[in-house]
């Protein structure tokens, strides 16, 4: 729709109405709440049919900008950060239906808080679901955080009280309580959560919603907010088949901000929710800021400097090549990285990305099967060595040959880039740094 709009030199009200009908259909197919769609399109229509837009030099681009701005407004206009109590420990109550991803999200948020310099304490308060306490203990070990030793025979309020005493004694400044869920909302569940809220006086009550459940997530979020007064939403499983409709609807229905989104199964796959970035992703404009943040987390400054020196000396080898591939994989699945690059989301389908992800694993295995000498000097790789490497990595000789060819081309390209960078000069005769 937007591609057609951008291509037009002039727009009429009829063009815009037709485009907005397509937008309406796309939003409804993405499982956005119909009331939210109605209000959103009404505001877009009023602004898009104004004379300032129709008479502008780039009317199509103006309409796309209006749609983006309105999406940002619906999603929350700006990122909403966690609040912390002035007198620690801060209590975060994790609530939601069973199977929404509460326990995993508890561990992910704990890990994220530790990276922000906090000292989190995880508390399993779900005594009903079999192995729920053990699950949080496994998650706690996975993220390297302490977990309160709860007992399935205890009352959740007793567990919460003992956990707060322990947190104050041990000096933990954030207590994250993983509460019980149900397959549906019932009176007993709400009564327990209300009593927990009264006892703990949490600074944050985060509702965990499964992005793949669409309208059900929106409905349950509204009910939890009505009875508990949630302060924010965590959208889990946003990396699945979900079209993102819940992200647009939950904020509008509850009036509470989306604070985090889960973007994968790994514990590090958690992002602060930035409305403007999500709106850009929805419209296929990419998300360069999030990509830069991922790169900064994945790239080691000392390692980058070491590589720079090796490139200048023309001593870049297969070990360095493997290290760079691992750095790329640390940033997350290729499909997610591609979505963040403007214009790339339409160029590659996810099937291609999955194939390329497997190719990176294969390359890593091939290089791991080489000796130290072979990695530093691929020129010694004769036929028998290549057969041995193929057997050791579970690949074929053709795969090994392809890798050596790719590496040679990469090294040649890097050599020419280094040479070009060295020739560029700055004012005063200084050379440009590589």
Coordinates of C-alpha atoms in Angstrom, one line a residue:
X1 CA 0.0 0.0 0.0
X2 CA 2.7 2.5 1.0
X3 CA 4.8 1.6 -2.0
X4 CA 1.9 2.6 -4.3
X5 CA 1.3 5.8 -2.3
X6 CA 5.0 6.9 -2.4
X7 CA 5.1 6.4 -6.2
X8 CA 2.3 8.9 -6.8
X9 CA 3.1 12.5 -7.7
X10 CA -0.4 13.6 -6.6
X11 CA -2.9 12.1 -4.3
X12 CA -6.7 12.5 -4.2
X13 CA -9.1 11.8 -1.4
X14 CA -10.1 8.7 -3.4
X15 CA -6.5 7.4 -3.5
X16 CA -6.2 7.8 0.3
X17 CA -9.6 6.2 1.1
X18 CA -8.6 3.2 -1.0
X19 CA -5.2 2.9 0.7
X20 CA -6.7 3.2 4.1
X21 CA -9.2 0.4 3.3
X22 CA -6.1 -1.8 2.6
X23 CA -4.5 -0.7 5.9
X24 CA -7.7 -1.5 7.8
X25 CA -7.8 -5.0 6.3
X26 CA -4.1 -5.6 7.1
X27 CA -4.6 -4.5 10.7
X28 CA -7.6 -6.7 11.2
X29 CA -5.8 -9.6 9.7
X30 CA -3.0 -8.9 12.2
X31 CA -5.5 -9.4 15.0
X32 CA -5.6 -5.8 16.1
X33 CA -8.7 -4.9 18.2
X34 CA -11.4 -3.6 15.8
X35 CA -12.2 -0.6 18.1
X36 CA -8.5 0.4 18.0
X37 CA -8.4 0.0 14.2
X38 CA -11.5 2.3 13.9
X39 CA -10.1 5.0 16.1
X40 CA -6.6 4.8 14.5
X41 CA -7.9 5.1 10.9
X42 CA -10.3 8.0 11.9
X43 CA -7.3 10.0 13.1
X44 CA -5.2 9.1 10.1
X45 CA -8.0 9.9 7.6
X46 CA -8.5 13.4 9.2
X47 CA -4.8 14.3 8.9
X48 CA -4.2 12.6 5.5
X49 CA -7.0 14.3 3.7
X50 CA -6.0 17.8 4.8
X51 CA -5.0 20.4 2.2
X52 CA -1.4 20.6 3.5
X53 CA -0.9 16.9 2.6
X54 CA -2.8 16.9 -0.7
X55 CA -1.0 20.0 -2.0
X56 CA 2.5 19.0 -0.8
X57 CA 5.4 18.1 -3.1
X58 CA 5.5 14.5 -1.6
X59 CA 2.0 13.6 -0.6
X60 CA 2.6 9.8 -0.5
X61 CA 5.5 10.2 1.9
X62 CA 3.5 12.6 4.0
X63 CA 0.7 10.0 4.4
X64 CA 3.3 7.3 5.4
X65 CA 4.7 9.7 8.0
X66 CA 1.2 10.3 9.4
X67 CA 0.5 6.6 9.7
X68 CA 3.8 6.1 11.4
X69 CA 3.2 8.9 13.9
X70 CA -0.2 7.6 14.7
X71 CA 1.1 4.1 15.2
X72 CA 3.7 5.5 17.6
X73 CA 1.0 7.3 19.5
X74 CA -1.1 4.1 19.8
X75 CA 1.9 2.1 20.9
X76 CA 2.8 4.6 23.6
X77 CA 4.7 7.5 22.1
X78 CA 7.9 6.9 24.2
X79 CA 9.7 4.0 25.9
X80 CA 8.5 3.4 29.5
X81 CA 11.1 2.3 32.0
X82 CA 10.7 0.3 35.1
X83 CA 10.2 2.3 38.3
X84 CA 12.1 1.5 41.5
X85 CA 11.2 2.1 45.1
X86 CA 13.1 4.7 47.0
X87 CA 13.5 2.3 49.9
X88 CA 14.7 -1.1 48.5
X89 CA 13.9 -3.8 47.8
X90 CA 11.6 -2.9 44.9
X91 CA 9.0 -5.6 44.3
X92 CA 7.9 -6.6 40.8
X93 CA 4.8 -8.8 40.6
X94 CA 4.6 -11.0 37.5
X95 CA 1.0 -11.9 36.6
X96 CA -0.8 -13.5 33.6
X97 CA -2.5 -16.6 32.4
X98 CA -0.8 -20.0 32.5
X99 CA 1.4 -20.7 29.5
X100 CA 2.0 -17.0 28.7
X101 CA 5.7 -17.2 29.5
X102 CA 5.7 -15.7 33.0
X103 CA 8.5 -17.9 34.5
X104 CA 10.9 -17.4 31.5
X105 CA 10.1 -13.7 31.4
X106 CA 10.9 -13.5 35.2
X107 CA 14.4 -14.9 34.5
X108 CA 14.9 -12.6 31.5
X109 CA 13.9 -9.5 33.4
X110 CA 16.1 -10.5 36.3
X111 CA 19.1 -11.0 33.9
X112 CA 18.4 -7.6 32.3
X113 CA 18.2 -5.9 35.7
X114 CA 21.6 -7.4 36.7
X115 CA 23.1 -5.9 33.6
X116 CA 21.7 -2.5 34.8
X117 CA 23.7 -2.9 38.0
X118 CA 20.8 -4.2 40.1
X119 CA 20.8 -7.3 42.5
X120 CA 17.6 -9.3 41.7
X121 CA 16.1 -12.1 43.8
X122 CA 13.7 -14.5 42.1
X123 CA 10.7 -15.8 44.0
X124 CA 8.6 -18.8 42.9
X125 CA 5.1 -18.3 44.3
X126 CA 3.2 -20.7 42.0
X127 CA 2.4 -23.6 44.3
X128 CA -0.3 -25.1 42.0
X129 CA 1.3 -25.9 38.7
X130 CA 3.4 -29.1 38.8
X131 CA 7.1 -28.3 38.8
X132 CA 6.6 -24.6 38.6
X133 CA 9.0 -23.9 41.4
X134 CA 11.6 -26.3 39.9
X135 CA 11.2 -24.5 36.5
X136 CA 12.1 -21.1 38.0
X137 CA 15.1 -22.7 39.8
X138 CA 16.3 -24.0 36.4
X139 CA 15.8 -20.6 34.9
X140 CA 17.6 -19.0 37.8
X141 CA 20.6 -21.3 37.3
X142 CA 20.5 -20.4 33.6
X143 CA 20.7 -16.7 34.2
X144 CA 23.0 -17.0 37.2
X145 CA 20.5 -15.4 39.8
X146 CA 19.5 -16.6 43.3
X147 CA 16.1 -18.2 43.7
X148 CA 14.1 -18.3 46.9
X149 CA 13.8 -21.9 48.2
X150 CA 10.0 -22.1 48.1
X151 CA 8.0 -25.2 49.0
X152 CA 4.9 -26.4 47.0
X153 CA 3.1 -27.1 50.3
X154 CA 3.4 -23.5 51.5
X155 CA 0.9 -20.7 51.1
X156 CA 2.0 -18.1 48.5
X157 CA 1.7 -15.2 51.0
X158 CA 3.9 -17.1 53.4
X159 CA 6.5 -17.6 50.7
X160 CA 6.4 -13.9 49.7
X161 CA 6.8 -12.8 53.3
X162 CA 9.8 -15.1 53.9
X163 CA 11.3 -14.0 50.6
X164 CA 11.1 -10.3 51.5
X165 CA 12.8 -11.0 54.9
X166 CA 15.6 -12.9 53.1
X167 CA 16.0 -10.1 50.5
X168 CA 16.4 -7.4 53.1
X169 CA 18.9 -9.5 55.1
X170 CA 21.0 -10.5 52.0
X171 CA 20.9 -7.0 50.4
X172 CA 18.9 -7.8 47.2
X173 CA 17.4 -4.6 45.8
X174 CA 14.8 -6.1 43.5
X175 CA 12.4 -8.9 44.3
X176 CA 10.7 -10.5 41.3
X177 CA 7.7 -12.6 42.2
X178 CA 6.5 -15.3 39.7
X179 CA 2.8 -15.8 40.6
X180 CA 0.4 -18.5 39.7
X181 CA -1.6 -18.5 36.5
X182 CA -4.7 -20.3 35.3
X183 CA -6.0 -21.3 31.9
X184 CA -8.6 -18.7 32.3
X185 CA -9.3 -15.9 34.9
X186 CA -11.2 -17.1 38.0
X187 CA -12.2 -15.7 41.4
X188 CA -9.7 -17.7 43.4
X189 CA -6.7 -16.6 41.2
X190 CA -7.7 -12.9 41.5
X191 CA -8.3 -13.1 45.2
X192 CA -4.8 -14.5 45.8
X193 CA -3.2 -11.9 43.5
X194 CA -5.1 -9.1 45.3
X195 CA -3.9 -10.4 48.7
X196 CA -0.3 -10.7 47.4
X197 CA -0.5 -7.1 46.1
X198 CA -1.8 -5.9 49.5
X199 CA 1.0 -7.7 51.4
X200 CA 3.9 -6.8 49.1
X201 CA 2.9 -3.3 47.9
X202 CA 4.7 -3.9 44.5
X203 CA 6.2 -0.9 42.6
X204 CA 5.4 -2.7 39.3
X205 CA 2.7 -5.2 38.4
X206 CA 3.7 -6.6 35.0
X207 CA 1.2 -8.5 32.9
X208 CA 2.8 -11.1 30.7
X209 CA 0.9 -11.6 27.4
X210 CA 1.6 -14.2 24.8
X211 CA 1.8 -12.2 21.5
X212 CA 0.5 -15.2 19.6
X213 CA -2.9 -15.3 21.4
X214 CA -3.9 -12.1 19.8
X215 CA -7.3 -10.8 21.0
X216 CA -7.4 -13.3 23.9
X217 CA -4.3 -11.6 25.3
X218 CA -5.9 -8.2 24.9
X219 CA -9.1 -9.3 26.7
X220 CA -7.3 -10.9 29.6
X221 CA -5.0 -7.9 30.0
X222 CA -8.1 -5.7 30.3
X223 CA -9.5 -7.9 33.1
X224 CA -6.3 -8.1 35.0
X225 CA -5.9 -4.4 34.8
X226 CA -9.5 -3.8 36.1
X227 CA -8.9 -6.0 39.2
X228 CA -5.2 -5.5 39.9
X229 CA -4.2 -2.2 38.3
X230 CA -1.3 -3.4 36.2
X231 CA 1.5 -1.0 35.6
X232 CA 2.9 -2.4 32.4
X233 CA 2.9 -5.3 29.9
X234 CA 5.5 -7.8 28.8
X235 CA 4.8 -9.2 25.4
X236 CA 6.3 -12.7 25.1
X237 CA 6.9 -14.8 21.9
X238 CA 7.0 -11.8 19.6
X239 CA 9.4 -13.8 17.4
X240 CA 6.8 -16.5 16.5
X241 CA 4.0 -16.4 13.9
X242 CA 2.3 -13.4 15.7
X243 CA 1.5 -10.5 13.4
X244 CA 2.0 -8.0 16.2
X245 CA -1.7 -7.1 16.6
X246 CA -1.5 -7.6 20.4
X247 CA 1.2 -5.0 20.6
X248 CA -1.0 -2.4 19.0
X249 CA -4.1 -3.4 21.0
X250 CA -2.9 -4.0 24.5
X251 CA -1.6 -0.5 25.1
X252 CA -4.8 1.0 23.7
X253 CA -7.2 -1.2 25.7
X254 CA -5.4 -1.0 29.1
X255 CA -3.8 2.4 28.8
X256 CA -0.7 0.9 30.4
X257 CA 2.7 0.8 28.5
X258 CA 4.4 -2.2 27.0
X259 CA 7.7 -2.3 28.9
X260 CA 9.5 -5.3 27.5
X261 CA 9.2 -7.7 24.5
X262 CA 10.5 -11.2 24.3
X263 CA 12.1 -11.8 20.9
X264 CA 13.3 -15.4 21.3
X265 CA 13.9 -18.4 23.5
X266 CA 17.3 -17.5 24.9
X267 CA 17.5 -15.6 28.2
X268 CA 19.2 -12.6 26.4
X269 CA 16.3 -12.3 23.9
X270 CA 14.5 -9.5 25.8
X271 CA 14.2 -5.9 24.6
X272 CA 13.0 -2.7 26.1
X273 CA 9.9 -1.7 24.1
X274 CA 10.5 1.4 22.0
X275 CA 7.2 2.5 20.3
X276 CA 8.9 4.5 17.5
X277 CA 11.1 1.5 16.7
X278 CA 8.3 -1.0 16.6
X279 CA 6.2 1.4 14.3
X280 CA 9.2 1.6 11.9
X281 CA 9.5 -2.2 11.9
X282 CA 5.8 -2.7 11.2
X283 CA 6.0 -0.3 8.2
X284 CA 9.2 -2.1 6.9
X285 CA 11.4 1.0 7.7
X286 CA 13.9 -1.1 9.8
X287 CA 15.2 -0.4 13.2
X288 CA 18.8 0.8 13.0
X289 CA 19.0 2.0 16.7
X290 CA 18.2 -1.5 18.0
X291 CA 20.7 -3.0 15.5
X292 CA 23.4 -0.7 16.8
X293 CA 22.6 -1.7 20.4
X294 CA 22.8 -5.4 19.6
X295 CA 26.1 -4.8 17.9
X296 CA 27.5 -2.9 20.9
X297 CA 26.5 -5.8 23.2
X298 CA 28.0 -8.5 20.8
X299 CA 31.3 -6.8 19.8
X300 CA 34.2 -6.7 22.2
X301 CA 36.2 -3.5 21.9
X302 CA 39.6 -5.1 22.5
X303 CA 38.8 -7.9 20.0
X304 CA 37.8 -5.3 17.4
X305 CA 41.1 -3.4 17.9
X306 CA 43.1 -6.6 17.6
X307 CA 41.3 -7.5 14.3
X308 CA 41.9 -4.0 13.0
X309 CA 45.7 -4.5 13.5
X310 CA 45.6 -7.9 11.9
X311 CA 43.8 -6.4 8.8
X312 CA 46.5 -3.7 8.5
X313 CA 49.2 -6.4 8.6
X314 CA 47.3 -8.6 6.2
X315 CA 47.4 -11.5 8.7
X316 CA 43.6 -12.1 8.8
X317 CA 43.1 -15.9 9.1
X318 CA 40.4 -18.5 9.4
X319 CA 40.4 -18.2 13.2
X320 CA 39.6 -14.5 12.9
X321 CA 36.9 -15.4 10.3
X322 CA 35.3 -17.8 12.7
X323 CA 35.4 -15.2 15.5
X324 CA 33.6 -12.7 13.3
X325 CA 30.8 -15.2 12.4
X326 CA 30.3 -16.0 16.1
X327 CA 30.0 -12.3 16.9
X328 CA 27.3 -12.0 14.2
X329 CA 25.4 -15.0 15.7
X330 CA 25.6 -13.4 19.2
X331 CA 23.5 -10.6 17.9
X332 CA 20.6 -13.0 17.4
X333 CA 18.9 -14.8 14.6
X334 CA 19.6 -13.5 11.1
X335 CA 15.9 -13.1 10.4
X336 CA 15.6 -10.6 13.3
X337 CA 18.8 -8.7 12.2
X338 CA 17.5 -8.4 8.6
X339 CA 14.2 -6.9 9.8
X340 CA 16.1 -4.1 11.5
X341 CA 17.9 -3.0 8.3
X342 CA 15.7 -0.5 6.4
X343 CA 14.3 -2.1 3.2
X344 CA 15.7 -5.6 3.9
X345 CA 12.5 -7.0 5.4
X346 CA 10.9 -7.2 2.0
X347 CA 14.0 -8.5 0.2
X348 CA 14.5 -11.9 2.0
X349 CA 12.0 -14.3 3.2
X350 CA 12.5 -16.1 6.6
X351 CA 13.0 -19.4 4.9
X352 CA 16.2 -18.1 3.3
X353 CA 17.3 -16.7 6.6
X354 CA 16.9 -20.1 8.3
X355 CA 19.0 -21.7 5.6
X356 CA 21.8 -19.1 6.0
X357 CA 21.7 -19.5 9.8
X358 CA 22.4 -23.3 9.3
X359 CA 25.2 -22.3 6.9
X360 CA 26.9 -20.3 9.6
X361 CA 26.8 -23.3 12.0
X362 CA 28.3 -25.5 9.2
X363 CA 31.1 -23.0 8.6
X364 CA 31.9 -22.9 12.3
X365 CA 32.0 -26.8 12.4
X366 CA 34.4 -26.9 9.4
X367 CA 36.9 -24.4 10.9
X368 CA 36.7 -26.2 14.3
X369 CA 37.8 -29.4 12.6
X370 CA 41.0 -27.8 11.3
X371 CA 44.4 -27.8 13.1
X372 CA 45.9 -24.5 14.3
X373 CA 48.3 -24.5 11.4
X374 CA 45.5 -25.0 8.8
X375 CA 43.5 -22.1 10.3
X376 CA 46.4 -19.7 10.2
X377 CA 47.6 -20.9 6.7
X378 CA 44.8 -22.3 4.5
X379 CA 47.3 -22.7 1.7
X380 CA 48.5 -26.0 3.3
X381 CA 45.0 -27.6 2.7
X382 CA 45.6 -30.3 0.2
X383 CA 43.1 -33.0 -0.9
X384 CA 43.6 -35.4 2.0
X385 CA 43.4 -32.7 4.6
X386 CA 40.2 -31.4 3.1
X387 CA 38.7 -35.0 3.3
X388 CA 39.7 -35.3 6.9
X389 CA 38.1 -31.9 7.8
X390 CA 34.9 -32.8 6.0
X391 CA 34.7 -36.1 7.9
X392 CA 35.4 -34.4 11.2
X393 CA 32.8 -31.7 10.7
X394 CA 30.1 -34.0 9.3
X395 CA 30.1 -32.1 6.0
X396 CA 31.3 -32.8 2.4
X397 CA 34.5 -31.9 0.7
X398 CA 32.6 -29.5 -1.6
X399 CA 31.5 -27.5 1.6
X400 CA 35.1 -27.2 2.7
X401 CA 36.2 -26.1 -0.8
X402 CA 33.3 -23.5 -0.8
X403 CA 34.4 -22.1 2.6
X404 CA 38.1 -21.7 1.5
X405 CA 36.9 -19.9 -1.6
X406 CA 34.6 -17.6 0.4
X407 CA 37.4 -16.9 2.9
X408 CA 39.8 -16.0 0.0
X409 CA 37.3 -13.6 -1.5
X410 CA 36.6 -12.0 1.9
X411 CA 40.3 -11.6 2.6
X412 CA 40.8 -10.0 -0.9
X413 CA 37.9 -7.6 -0.3
X414 CA 39.2 -6.6 3.2
X415 CA 42.7 -6.0 1.7
X416 CA 41.3 -3.6 -0.9
X417 CA 39.2 -1.9 1.7
X418 CA 42.2 -1.4 4.0
X419 CA 44.3 -0.1 1.1
X420 CA 41.5 2.4 0.1
X421 CA 41.2 3.6 3.8
X422 CA 44.9 4.2 4.0
X423 CA 44.9 6.3 0.8
X424 CA 42.2 8.7 2.1
X425 CA 43.8 11.7 3.8
X426 CA 42.4 14.2 6.2
X427 CA 43.3 18.0 6.3
X428 CA 46.9 18.5 7.3
X429 CA 48.1 15.4 5.6
X430 CA 46.8 13.0 8.3
X431 CA 45.7 9.6 7.1
X432 CA 42.1 8.4 7.7
X433 CA 41.9 5.8 10.5
X434 CA 40.7 2.4 9.2

